[in-house]
Amino acid sequence: MARKRAIVASTRTAPPPEPGAMELLLGWKAADDDKAAMGFSSAVANKAAPVVAEEPILYGEDRHLLTIAPTGAGKGRGVIIPNLLRFEGSVIVIDPKGETWHVTARRRREMGQQVLLLDPFQAVGKRTDSLNPFDLFDRPGALLDADAEMLASLLAGDAGFHKEPFWDNWGRSLMSGVIAAVAETSTPNERHFGRVRELLMSDDAVFNLHTLLENHEDLNRLSKQNISSFLPITEQTRSGILSTAQSYLKVVNSDSALRSLTRSTIDLDAVREGAPMTIYIIIPPDKLESHGALLRLWVGALMLTVMGRRRRPKRSTLFLLDECAQLGEFGPLRQSMTLLRGYGLQVWPFFQDLSQLQRLYPKDWRTIFNNAGVFQLFGVANHLMAKESSELIGDIDADTLRNMAPDRQIIARSGVKAVACRLPDYLEDAPFKGMFDQNPMFEEEPKPAPPKGKKPPEPGLF
């Protein structure tokens, strides 16, 4: 379905990466960190130790990563921002408050990246890019019925508007049929969720659907089947199904959200081909409950685009999924972490605790954990979290985890004994000097005291 799009395709050619720039920074390790990994607390191990240099722990494999750390433990300062300042592959990052964009966007441009910002509520400025998920239907190998069902699932999120799944099953069925019909029959300017809303949210929704079937005799099978099954149902039941489908569309009730879903300024073809780009997705915390579907639609569309690659690009695409639980039970994440490797797709989700992962993926959480090439843990808040994490890692006891200093973490790599080491700190570590911009949300960020017995990394140590 060829059509014109409001996109300026990226023509950027990033310079060759520096040595190690395609590897992810996990932490800083000193020689005596091995003692902490075997059960000695950091304070005891370092009490009388001489000052020793720290070396970076880098990860260059194509396997996925998984981080467990509670709110306020330093995921941005110690993990997400340091990697955006040095990793030269393409990145899609969930940035709820816009802090990461403020601190790292300039540096990403200096790397030769096209920097794009999905910020429908103007959390960081008046400018925002846009991404129409219906662009998925244009990609090579697109399947109208399967993609329509996926978009309906992303829009609806976790089933649970009703105690009985009957309503959600029918609501998704109707939604997928209408999405497929809009994708197939609408003009390029009307092929978006705004058109879906016009069909389903008006007082004449049933009449609109009758007319749609009558005017398009060659309509695709999914639309014909799902809409035709809905129309003859009794009025009371039909009204309940329609209300359920309409509840999914609350995300496009605001003009700002609808505009960001209408005409794309982000080129999915460039994403698929691995063009150097960084996309920041900003949905403020106070909007996540009402507009979480935006997050699911955008991350889902981008992830499905990368999954559709037929060859691996020179540079991988990294998904940094901060506050990953806000996506709900997310099919593309499950698929990528349990089934897919290669094609330059690397997913790094962040959960606040193990129970979030277990609740969202009760059947697959062990597979997700086992398929991660790196498991990262820090900010252990209590005995329960320490006990559960210790049982998962196997190499480190619960007391050691619970007594870790705030700047310490555990890194467990596949096939390698878990190590205790220091979290990076972009504000204090010399290699990041001059790379980052000020975080406007903090006039002056606190400076932690350097750990005893540790010599900070030198500039350019990467």
Short mmCIF file of C-alpha atoms in Angstrom, two decimals:
data_model
loop_
_atom_site.label_atom_id
_atom_site.label_comp_id
_atom_site.label_asym_id
_atom_site.label_seq_id
_atom_site.Cartn_x
_atom_site.Cartn_y
_atom_site.Cartn_z
CA MET A 1 0.00 0.00 0.00
CA ALA A 2 2.30 2.76 -1.23
CA ARG A 3 1.51 6.22 0.06
CA LYS A 4 3.12 9.55 0.82
CA ARG A 5 4.24 10.14 4.37
CA ALA A 6 5.29 13.28 6.19
CA ILE A 7 8.76 11.91 6.75
CA VAL A 8 12.19 13.26 6.07
CA ALA A 9 14.22 10.08 5.77
CA SER A 10 17.49 10.04 7.61
CA THR A 11 20.52 10.46 5.39
CA ARG A 12 22.94 10.45 8.28
CA THR A 13 26.06 8.38 8.02
CA ALA A 14 27.52 7.91 11.44
CA PRO A 15 31.31 7.83 11.76
CA PRO A 16 32.96 4.47 12.43
CA PRO A 17 32.45 3.52 16.08
CA GLU A 18 35.28 3.88 18.55
CA PRO A 19 36.71 0.65 19.99
CA GLY A 20 34.25 -0.67 22.55
CA ALA A 21 31.53 1.81 21.55
CA MET A 22 29.25 -0.98 20.35
CA GLU A 23 29.53 -2.67 23.75
CA LEU A 24 27.31 -1.87 26.71
CA LEU A 25 28.80 -0.62 29.97
CA LEU A 26 27.65 -2.75 32.90
CA GLY A 27 29.84 -1.48 35.72
CA TRP A 28 33.29 -0.81 37.14
CA LYS A 29 35.26 -3.65 38.68
CA ALA A 30 38.29 -3.55 40.95
CA ALA A 31 40.50 -6.52 41.77
CA ASP A 32 39.02 -7.03 45.24
CA ASP A 33 35.43 -7.06 43.95
CA ASP A 34 35.77 -10.83 43.58
CA LYS A 35 35.79 -11.06 47.38
CA ALA A 36 32.41 -9.32 47.57
CA ALA A 37 31.00 -11.72 45.01
CA MET A 38 31.94 -14.60 47.27
CA GLY A 39 30.02 -13.25 50.25
CA PHE A 40 32.16 -10.52 51.86
CA SER A 41 30.49 -7.15 52.29
CA SER A 42 31.94 -4.24 50.34
CA ALA A 43 32.73 -2.28 53.52
CA VAL A 44 34.71 -5.14 55.06
CA ALA A 45 36.56 -6.00 51.88
CA ASN A 46 37.64 -2.39 51.32
CA LYS A 47 38.42 -1.34 54.91
CA ALA A 48 42.19 -1.59 54.68
CA ALA A 49 42.61 -2.13 50.96
CA PRO A 50 45.07 0.00 48.97
CA VAL A 51 43.69 2.25 46.25
CA VAL A 52 43.28 0.15 43.11
CA ALA A 53 42.22 1.06 39.60
CA GLU A 54 38.82 0.06 38.28
CA GLU A 55 38.25 -1.50 34.88
CA PRO A 56 35.02 -1.31 32.87
CA ILE A 57 32.82 -4.38 32.57
CA LEU A 58 31.61 -4.32 28.98
CA TYR A 59 29.09 -6.53 27.20
CA GLY A 60 29.28 -6.98 23.44
CA GLU A 61 27.13 -10.04 22.80
CA ASP A 62 23.74 -9.90 21.07
CA ARG A 63 21.74 -11.47 23.90
CA HIS A 64 19.18 -9.47 25.84
CA LEU A 65 19.70 -7.93 29.28
CA LEU A 66 17.45 -7.72 32.34
CA THR A 67 17.65 -5.28 35.26
CA ILE A 68 15.85 -5.45 38.61
CA ALA A 69 16.09 -2.24 40.65
CA PRO A 70 13.47 -0.32 42.64
CA THR A 71 12.43 3.26 42.03
CA GLY A 72 15.10 5.73 43.12
CA ALA A 73 17.95 3.21 43.04
CA GLY A 74 19.78 5.02 40.24
CA LYS A 75 18.75 3.32 36.99
CA GLY A 76 19.03 6.55 35.03
CA ARG A 77 22.22 7.87 36.57
CA GLY A 78 23.98 4.51 36.74
CA VAL A 79 22.76 2.53 33.74
CA ILE A 80 20.59 4.23 31.13
CA ILE A 81 22.35 7.58 30.81
CA PRO A 82 25.93 6.19 30.89
CA ASN A 83 25.11 3.84 28.03
CA LEU A 84 23.40 6.52 25.96
CA LEU A 85 26.54 8.64 26.37
CA ARG A 86 28.81 5.98 24.87
CA PHE A 87 26.88 3.24 22.99
CA GLU A 88 26.92 4.08 19.27
CA GLY A 89 24.16 1.79 18.07
CA SER A 90 20.60 2.94 17.49
CA VAL A 91 18.47 3.22 20.63
CA ILE A 92 14.77 3.41 21.44
CA VAL A 93 14.40 4.56 25.04
CA ILE A 94 11.40 5.00 27.32
CA ASP A 95 12.08 8.25 29.15
CA PRO A 96 9.05 8.93 31.41
CA LYS A 97 10.11 12.34 32.74
CA GLY A 98 12.27 13.53 29.84
CA GLU A 99 15.39 13.67 32.01
CA THR A 100 17.35 11.31 29.79
CA TRP A 101 16.59 13.41 26.72
CA HIS A 102 17.83 16.59 28.41
CA VAL A 103 21.07 14.96 29.52
CA THR A 104 22.00 12.87 26.47
CA ALA A 105 20.37 14.25 23.28
CA ARG A 106 23.30 16.50 22.38
CA ARG A 107 25.76 13.66 22.82
CA ARG A 108 23.66 11.35 20.63
CA ARG A 109 23.70 13.97 17.85
CA GLU A 110 27.48 14.27 18.17
CA MET A 111 27.69 10.52 17.55
CA GLY A 112 26.02 11.06 14.17
CA GLN A 113 22.60 9.91 15.32
CA GLN A 114 19.31 11.36 14.15
CA VAL A 115 17.59 12.30 17.42
CA LEU A 116 13.80 11.98 17.49
CA LEU A 117 11.39 12.81 20.29
CA LEU A 118 7.90 11.41 20.85
CA ASP A 119 6.60 13.87 23.44
CA PRO A 120 2.86 14.35 22.83
CA PHE A 121 2.26 16.20 26.11
CA GLN A 122 5.21 18.59 25.66
CA ALA A 123 7.01 17.45 28.78
CA VAL A 124 10.36 18.80 27.54
CA GLY A 125 9.39 21.34 24.88
CA LYS A 126 6.88 22.41 22.27
CA ARG A 127 8.25 20.19 19.50
CA THR A 128 7.36 16.54 19.11
CA ASP A 129 7.76 13.93 16.43
CA SER A 130 4.93 11.58 15.53
CA LEU A 131 4.53 7.94 14.61
CA ASN A 132 1.45 6.41 13.00
CA PRO A 133 1.28 2.69 13.89
CA PHE A 134 -0.66 2.10 10.66
CA ASP A 135 2.70 2.49 8.89
CA LEU A 136 3.27 -1.13 9.91
CA PHE A 137 0.97 -2.16 7.08
CA ASP A 138 3.49 -0.74 4.57
CA ARG A 139 6.48 -2.77 5.68
CA PRO A 140 7.73 -5.73 3.59
CA GLY A 141 5.97 -8.94 4.55
CA ALA A 142 3.12 -7.16 6.32
CA LEU A 143 0.03 -9.31 6.95
CA LEU A 144 -3.17 -7.29 7.13
CA ASP A 145 -5.08 -9.60 9.47
CA ALA A 146 -2.20 -10.45 11.82
CA ASP A 147 -1.04 -6.84 12.08
CA ALA A 148 -4.57 -5.57 12.70
CA GLU A 149 -5.00 -8.07 15.52
CA MET A 150 -1.64 -7.05 17.00
CA LEU A 151 -2.55 -3.35 16.92
CA ALA A 152 -5.89 -4.10 18.57
CA SER A 153 -4.05 -6.03 21.29
CA LEU A 154 -1.54 -3.21 21.85
CA LEU A 155 -4.34 -0.66 22.00
CA ALA A 156 -6.38 -2.68 24.50
CA GLY A 157 -3.48 -3.70 26.73
CA ASP A 158 -4.12 -6.10 29.58
CA ALA A 159 -7.58 -7.65 29.47
CA GLY A 160 -9.48 -6.68 32.54
CA PHE A 161 -12.02 -3.98 31.80
CA HIS A 162 -14.61 -6.60 32.73
CA LYS A 163 -14.60 -9.58 35.03
CA GLU A 164 -15.80 -11.80 32.19
CA PRO A 165 -13.42 -12.18 29.21
CA PHE A 166 -16.43 -12.37 26.86
CA TRP A 167 -16.56 -8.57 26.55
CA ASP A 168 -12.87 -8.06 25.96
CA ASN A 169 -12.68 -10.90 23.44
CA TRP A 170 -15.54 -9.40 21.45
CA GLY A 171 -14.21 -5.86 21.89
CA ARG A 172 -10.82 -6.83 20.48
CA SER A 173 -12.46 -8.77 17.66
CA LEU A 174 -14.48 -5.73 16.63
CA MET A 175 -11.48 -3.43 16.99
CA SER A 176 -9.21 -5.61 14.86
CA GLY A 177 -11.87 -5.82 12.14
CA VAL A 178 -12.26 -2.04 12.02
CA ILE A 179 -8.49 -1.47 12.07
CA ALA A 180 -8.04 -3.82 9.11
CA ALA A 181 -10.87 -2.08 7.25
CA VAL A 182 -9.36 1.37 7.82
CA ALA A 183 -5.93 0.12 6.73
CA GLU A 184 -7.36 -1.34 3.53
CA THR A 185 -9.94 1.24 2.45
CA SER A 186 -8.90 4.66 3.76
CA THR A 187 -6.97 7.31 1.88
CA PRO A 188 -3.42 7.97 3.13
CA ASN A 189 -4.56 11.06 5.03
CA GLU A 190 -7.28 9.11 6.87
CA ARG A 191 -5.46 5.89 7.61
CA HIS A 192 -4.92 6.30 11.34
CA PHE A 193 -6.63 5.77 14.69
CA GLY A 194 -8.57 9.00 14.28
CA ARG A 195 -10.56 7.32 11.51
CA VAL A 196 -11.13 4.27 13.71
CA ARG A 197 -12.47 6.62 16.36
CA GLU A 198 -14.84 8.29 13.88
CA LEU A 199 -16.35 4.93 12.95
CA LEU A 200 -16.79 3.59 16.48
CA MET A 201 -17.33 6.61 18.74
CA SER A 202 -20.21 8.31 16.92
CA ASP A 203 -23.89 7.85 17.78
CA ASP A 204 -24.29 6.10 14.42
CA ALA A 205 -21.54 3.52 14.96
CA VAL A 206 -23.72 0.55 13.99
CA PHE A 207 -24.92 2.38 10.87
CA ASN A 208 -21.31 3.29 10.02
CA LEU A 209 -20.28 -0.35 10.12
CA HIS A 210 -23.27 -1.43 7.99
CA THR A 211 -22.30 1.22 5.43
CA LEU A 212 -18.66 0.13 5.49
CA LEU A 213 -19.60 -3.43 4.56
CA GLU A 214 -22.05 -2.31 1.87
CA ASN A 215 -19.60 0.08 0.19
CA HIS A 216 -16.70 -2.38 0.10
CA GLU A 217 -17.82 -5.72 -1.25
CA ASP A 218 -14.22 -6.92 -1.56
CA LEU A 219 -13.32 -6.07 2.01
CA ASN A 220 -10.71 -8.32 3.61
CA ARG A 221 -11.84 -11.52 5.31
CA LEU A 222 -11.00 -10.44 8.87
CA SER A 223 -13.05 -7.24 8.65
CA LYS A 224 -15.99 -8.94 6.99
CA GLN A 225 -16.03 -11.77 9.49
CA ASN A 226 -15.57 -9.73 12.67
CA ILE A 227 -17.92 -6.87 11.77
CA SER A 228 -20.58 -9.16 10.28
CA SER A 229 -20.53 -11.27 13.45
CA PHE A 230 -21.03 -8.17 15.59
CA LEU A 231 -23.92 -6.51 13.74
CA PRO A 232 -26.73 -9.10 14.17
CA ILE A 233 -26.17 -9.59 17.93
CA THR A 234 -28.98 -8.46 20.22
CA GLU A 235 -28.96 -4.73 20.93
CA GLN A 236 -28.12 -5.07 24.62
CA THR A 237 -25.14 -7.36 24.00
CA ARG A 238 -24.02 -5.33 20.99
CA SER A 239 -24.08 -2.17 23.11
CA GLY A 240 -21.80 -3.80 25.70
CA ILE A 241 -19.33 -4.95 23.04
CA LEU A 242 -19.29 -1.51 21.43
CA SER A 243 -18.70 0.16 24.80
CA THR A 244 -15.76 -2.16 25.41
CA ALA A 245 -14.20 -1.34 22.03
CA GLN A 246 -14.79 2.36 22.63
CA SER A 247 -13.02 2.17 26.00
CA TYR A 248 -9.84 1.15 24.18
CA LEU A 249 -9.96 4.40 22.19
CA LYS A 250 -9.77 6.75 25.17
CA VAL A 251 -6.10 7.26 24.28
CA VAL A 252 -7.13 9.25 21.17
CA ASN A 253 -9.67 11.43 22.96
CA SER A 254 -7.07 14.19 23.37
CA ASP A 255 -5.98 16.20 20.34
CA SER A 256 -2.31 16.05 21.34
CA ALA A 257 -2.29 12.26 21.43
CA LEU A 258 -4.22 11.98 18.16
CA ARG A 259 -1.82 14.33 16.35
CA SER A 260 1.15 12.26 17.46
CA LEU A 261 -0.49 9.13 15.97
CA THR A 262 -1.54 10.62 12.64
CA ARG A 263 1.25 11.69 10.26
CA SER A 264 4.61 10.06 10.85
CA THR A 265 7.85 11.98 11.07
CA ILE A 266 9.64 8.76 12.05
CA ASP A 267 10.51 6.53 9.12
CA LEU A 268 9.95 2.85 9.96
CA ASP A 269 11.89 1.87 6.84
CA ALA A 270 14.95 3.65 8.25
CA VAL A 271 14.41 1.93 11.61
CA ARG A 272 14.27 -1.45 9.91
CA GLU A 273 17.40 -0.76 7.86
CA GLY A 274 19.35 0.20 10.97
CA ALA A 275 19.92 3.89 10.20
CA PRO A 276 21.68 5.62 13.11
CA MET A 277 18.91 7.11 15.21
CA THR A 278 17.85 7.58 18.82
CA ILE A 279 14.15 7.79 19.65
CA TYR A 280 13.06 9.08 23.07
CA ILE A 281 9.49 8.22 24.11
CA ILE A 282 8.14 10.48 26.85
CA ILE A 283 4.81 9.75 28.54
CA PRO A 284 4.77 11.55 31.93
CA PRO A 285 3.99 9.38 34.97
CA ASP A 286 0.67 11.16 35.56
CA LYS A 287 -0.44 10.26 32.02
CA LEU A 288 0.56 6.60 32.03
CA GLU A 289 -2.75 5.31 33.35
CA SER A 290 -4.84 7.24 30.83
CA HIS A 291 -2.43 7.10 27.88
CA GLY A 292 -0.39 3.95 28.45
CA ALA A 293 -1.68 2.70 25.10
CA LEU A 294 0.51 5.31 23.38
CA LEU A 295 3.55 3.68 24.93
CA ARG A 296 2.43 0.20 23.88
CA LEU A 297 1.58 1.27 20.33
CA TRP A 298 4.86 3.07 19.71
CA VAL A 299 7.19 0.57 21.36
CA GLY A 300 5.24 -2.26 19.75
CA ALA A 301 5.38 -0.72 16.27
CA LEU A 302 9.11 -0.07 16.55
CA MET A 303 9.87 -3.51 17.96
CA LEU A 304 7.79 -5.29 15.30
CA THR A 305 9.60 -3.26 12.63
CA VAL A 306 13.00 -4.39 13.88
CA MET A 307 11.76 -7.98 14.20
CA GLY A 308 10.90 -7.86 10.49
CA ARG A 309 14.51 -7.46 9.40
CA ARG A 310 15.81 -9.94 6.87
CA ARG A 311 19.46 -9.15 7.51
CA ARG A 312 21.47 -7.88 10.42
CA PRO A 313 22.57 -4.23 10.08
CA LYS A 314 26.08 -3.07 10.95
CA ARG A 315 24.80 -1.50 14.16
CA SER A 316 22.30 -3.14 16.47
CA THR A 317 19.14 -1.47 17.77
CA LEU A 318 18.83 -1.35 21.55
CA PHE A 319 15.48 -0.97 23.35
CA LEU A 320 15.99 0.56 26.81
CA LEU A 321 12.62 -0.11 28.44
CA ASP A 322 12.61 1.83 31.69
CA GLU A 323 9.58 1.14 33.92
CA CYS A 324 8.83 -1.82 31.67
CA ALA A 325 5.87 -2.92 33.79
CA GLN A 326 3.95 0.10 32.46
CA LEU A 327 3.68 -1.74 29.13
CA GLY A 328 1.58 -4.40 30.84
CA GLU A 329 1.69 -7.91 29.46
CA PHE A 330 3.48 -7.03 26.24
CA GLY A 331 3.48 -9.57 23.43
CA PRO A 332 6.43 -8.11 21.46
CA LEU A 333 8.64 -8.22 24.57
CA ARG A 334 7.75 -11.83 25.29
CA GLN A 335 8.37 -12.79 21.67
CA SER A 336 11.70 -11.00 21.41
CA MET A 337 13.09 -12.33 24.70
CA THR A 338 11.83 -15.91 24.44
CA LEU A 339 12.04 -16.65 20.72
CA LEU A 340 14.20 -14.17 18.84
CA ARG A 341 17.92 -13.51 18.65
CA GLY A 342 19.88 -11.80 15.99
CA TYR A 343 18.75 -9.28 13.39
CA GLY A 344 20.43 -6.62 15.49
CA LEU A 345 17.63 -6.49 18.08
CA GLN A 346 18.62 -6.18 21.73
CA VAL A 347 16.09 -5.61 24.51
CA TRP A 348 16.99 -4.30 27.96
CA PRO A 349 13.89 -4.12 30.22
CA PHE A 350 13.94 -2.62 33.72
CA PHE A 351 11.58 -3.92 36.43
CA GLN A 352 11.24 -2.62 39.99
CA ASP A 353 11.25 -6.10 41.50
CA LEU A 354 10.97 -9.73 40.54
CA SER A 355 7.26 -9.87 41.37
CA GLN A 356 6.47 -7.44 38.52
CA LEU A 357 8.06 -9.81 36.03
CA GLN A 358 6.33 -12.84 37.55
CA ARG A 359 2.91 -11.16 37.62
CA LEU A 360 3.02 -9.96 34.01
CA TYR A 361 4.55 -13.14 32.55
CA PRO A 362 3.49 -15.98 34.88
CA LYS A 363 4.21 -18.66 32.27
CA ASP A 364 7.27 -17.13 30.65
CA TRP A 365 9.19 -15.24 33.33
CA ARG A 366 11.69 -18.06 33.85
CA THR A 367 12.34 -18.27 30.12
CA ILE A 368 12.79 -14.50 29.96
CA PHE A 369 15.27 -14.68 32.84
CA ASN A 370 17.16 -17.65 31.39
CA ASN A 371 17.41 -16.06 27.93
CA ALA A 372 18.95 -12.86 29.27
CA GLY A 373 22.68 -12.78 28.70
CA VAL A 374 23.03 -10.34 31.61
CA PHE A 375 21.06 -10.08 34.85
CA GLN A 376 21.70 -6.87 36.76
CA LEU A 377 20.55 -6.26 40.33
CA PHE A 378 20.95 -3.29 42.67
CA GLY A 379 19.03 -1.30 45.26
CA VAL A 380 17.96 -4.43 47.15
CA ALA A 381 15.42 -2.99 49.55
CA ASN A 382 14.49 -5.78 51.98
CA HIS A 383 15.04 -9.37 53.04
CA LEU A 384 12.36 -10.79 50.72
CA MET A 385 13.90 -9.16 47.66
CA ALA A 386 17.36 -10.30 48.76
CA LYS A 387 16.21 -13.89 49.37
CA GLU A 388 14.40 -14.22 46.03
CA SER A 389 17.29 -12.67 44.11
CA SER A 390 19.87 -14.83 45.86
CA GLU A 391 17.97 -17.97 44.86
CA LEU A 392 17.88 -16.80 41.25
CA ILE A 393 21.55 -15.86 41.02
CA GLY A 394 22.85 -18.79 43.05
CA ASP A 395 26.37 -17.41 43.63
CA ILE A 396 25.68 -14.75 46.26
CA ASP A 397 23.93 -15.04 49.61
CA ALA A 398 20.96 -12.92 50.69
CA ASP A 399 22.85 -11.10 53.48
CA THR A 400 25.44 -9.84 51.00
CA LEU A 401 22.72 -8.54 48.71
CA ARG A 402 20.85 -6.81 51.50
CA ASN A 403 24.00 -5.14 52.87
CA MET A 404 25.30 -3.78 49.57
CA ALA A 405 26.19 -0.09 49.51
CA PRO A 406 23.96 2.13 47.33
CA ASP A 407 26.62 2.36 44.63
CA ARG A 408 27.11 -1.42 44.42
CA GLN A 409 25.44 -3.94 42.14
CA ILE A 410 25.49 -7.58 41.11
CA ILE A 411 26.18 -8.52 37.50
CA ALA A 412 25.40 -12.11 36.50
CA ARG A 413 26.44 -12.92 32.93
CA SER A 414 25.54 -16.15 31.20
CA GLY A 415 28.21 -18.75 31.80
CA VAL A 416 30.23 -16.45 34.09
CA LYS A 417 30.28 -16.33 37.89
CA ALA A 418 28.28 -13.39 39.26
CA VAL A 419 30.34 -10.41 40.39
CA ALA A 420 29.75 -7.54 42.77
CA CYS A 421 30.95 -4.26 41.34
CA ARG A 422 30.34 -0.53 41.29
CA LEU A 423 27.55 1.12 39.36
CA PRO A 424 28.66 3.68 36.79
CA ASP A 425 27.94 7.31 37.66
CA TYR A 426 27.89 9.69 34.72
CA LEU A 427 28.11 12.71 37.04
CA GLU A 428 31.29 11.54 38.77
CA ASP A 429 33.10 9.13 36.44
CA ALA A 430 35.84 10.90 34.50
CA PRO A 431 35.21 9.15 31.13
CA PHE A 432 31.86 10.97 30.86
CA LYS A 433 33.25 14.45 31.49
CA GLY A 434 31.96 16.91 28.90
CA MET A 435 29.58 14.40 27.31
CA PHE A 436 26.37 15.25 29.16
CA ASP A 437 24.14 18.26 29.69
CA GLN A 438 22.52 19.47 32.90
CA ASN A 439 19.36 17.79 34.12
CA PRO A 440 16.97 20.76 34.51
CA MET A 441 14.90 18.90 37.10
CA PHE A 442 17.77 19.20 39.59
CA GLU A 443 19.58 22.44 40.29
CA GLU A 444 22.46 20.55 41.80
CA GLU A 445 22.56 16.76 41.86
CA PRO A 446 24.01 15.14 44.99
CA LYS A 447 27.58 13.92 44.76
CA PRO A 448 28.15 10.63 46.58
CA ALA A 449 31.37 10.16 48.49
CA PRO A 450 33.86 7.94 46.62
CA PRO A 451 34.06 4.40 48.01
CA LYS A 452 37.06 3.64 50.19
CA GLY A 453 39.97 1.96 48.54
CA LYS A 454 38.76 2.57 44.99
CA LYS A 455 40.58 4.70 42.45
CA PRO A 456 38.04 6.26 40.06
CA PRO A 457 38.32 5.36 36.38
CA GLU A 458 40.54 7.56 34.27
CA PRO A 459 39.22 9.65 31.36
CA GLY A 460 39.09 7.70 28.13
CA LEU A 461 39.31 4.33 29.87
CA PHE A 462 36.64 2.85 27.59
#
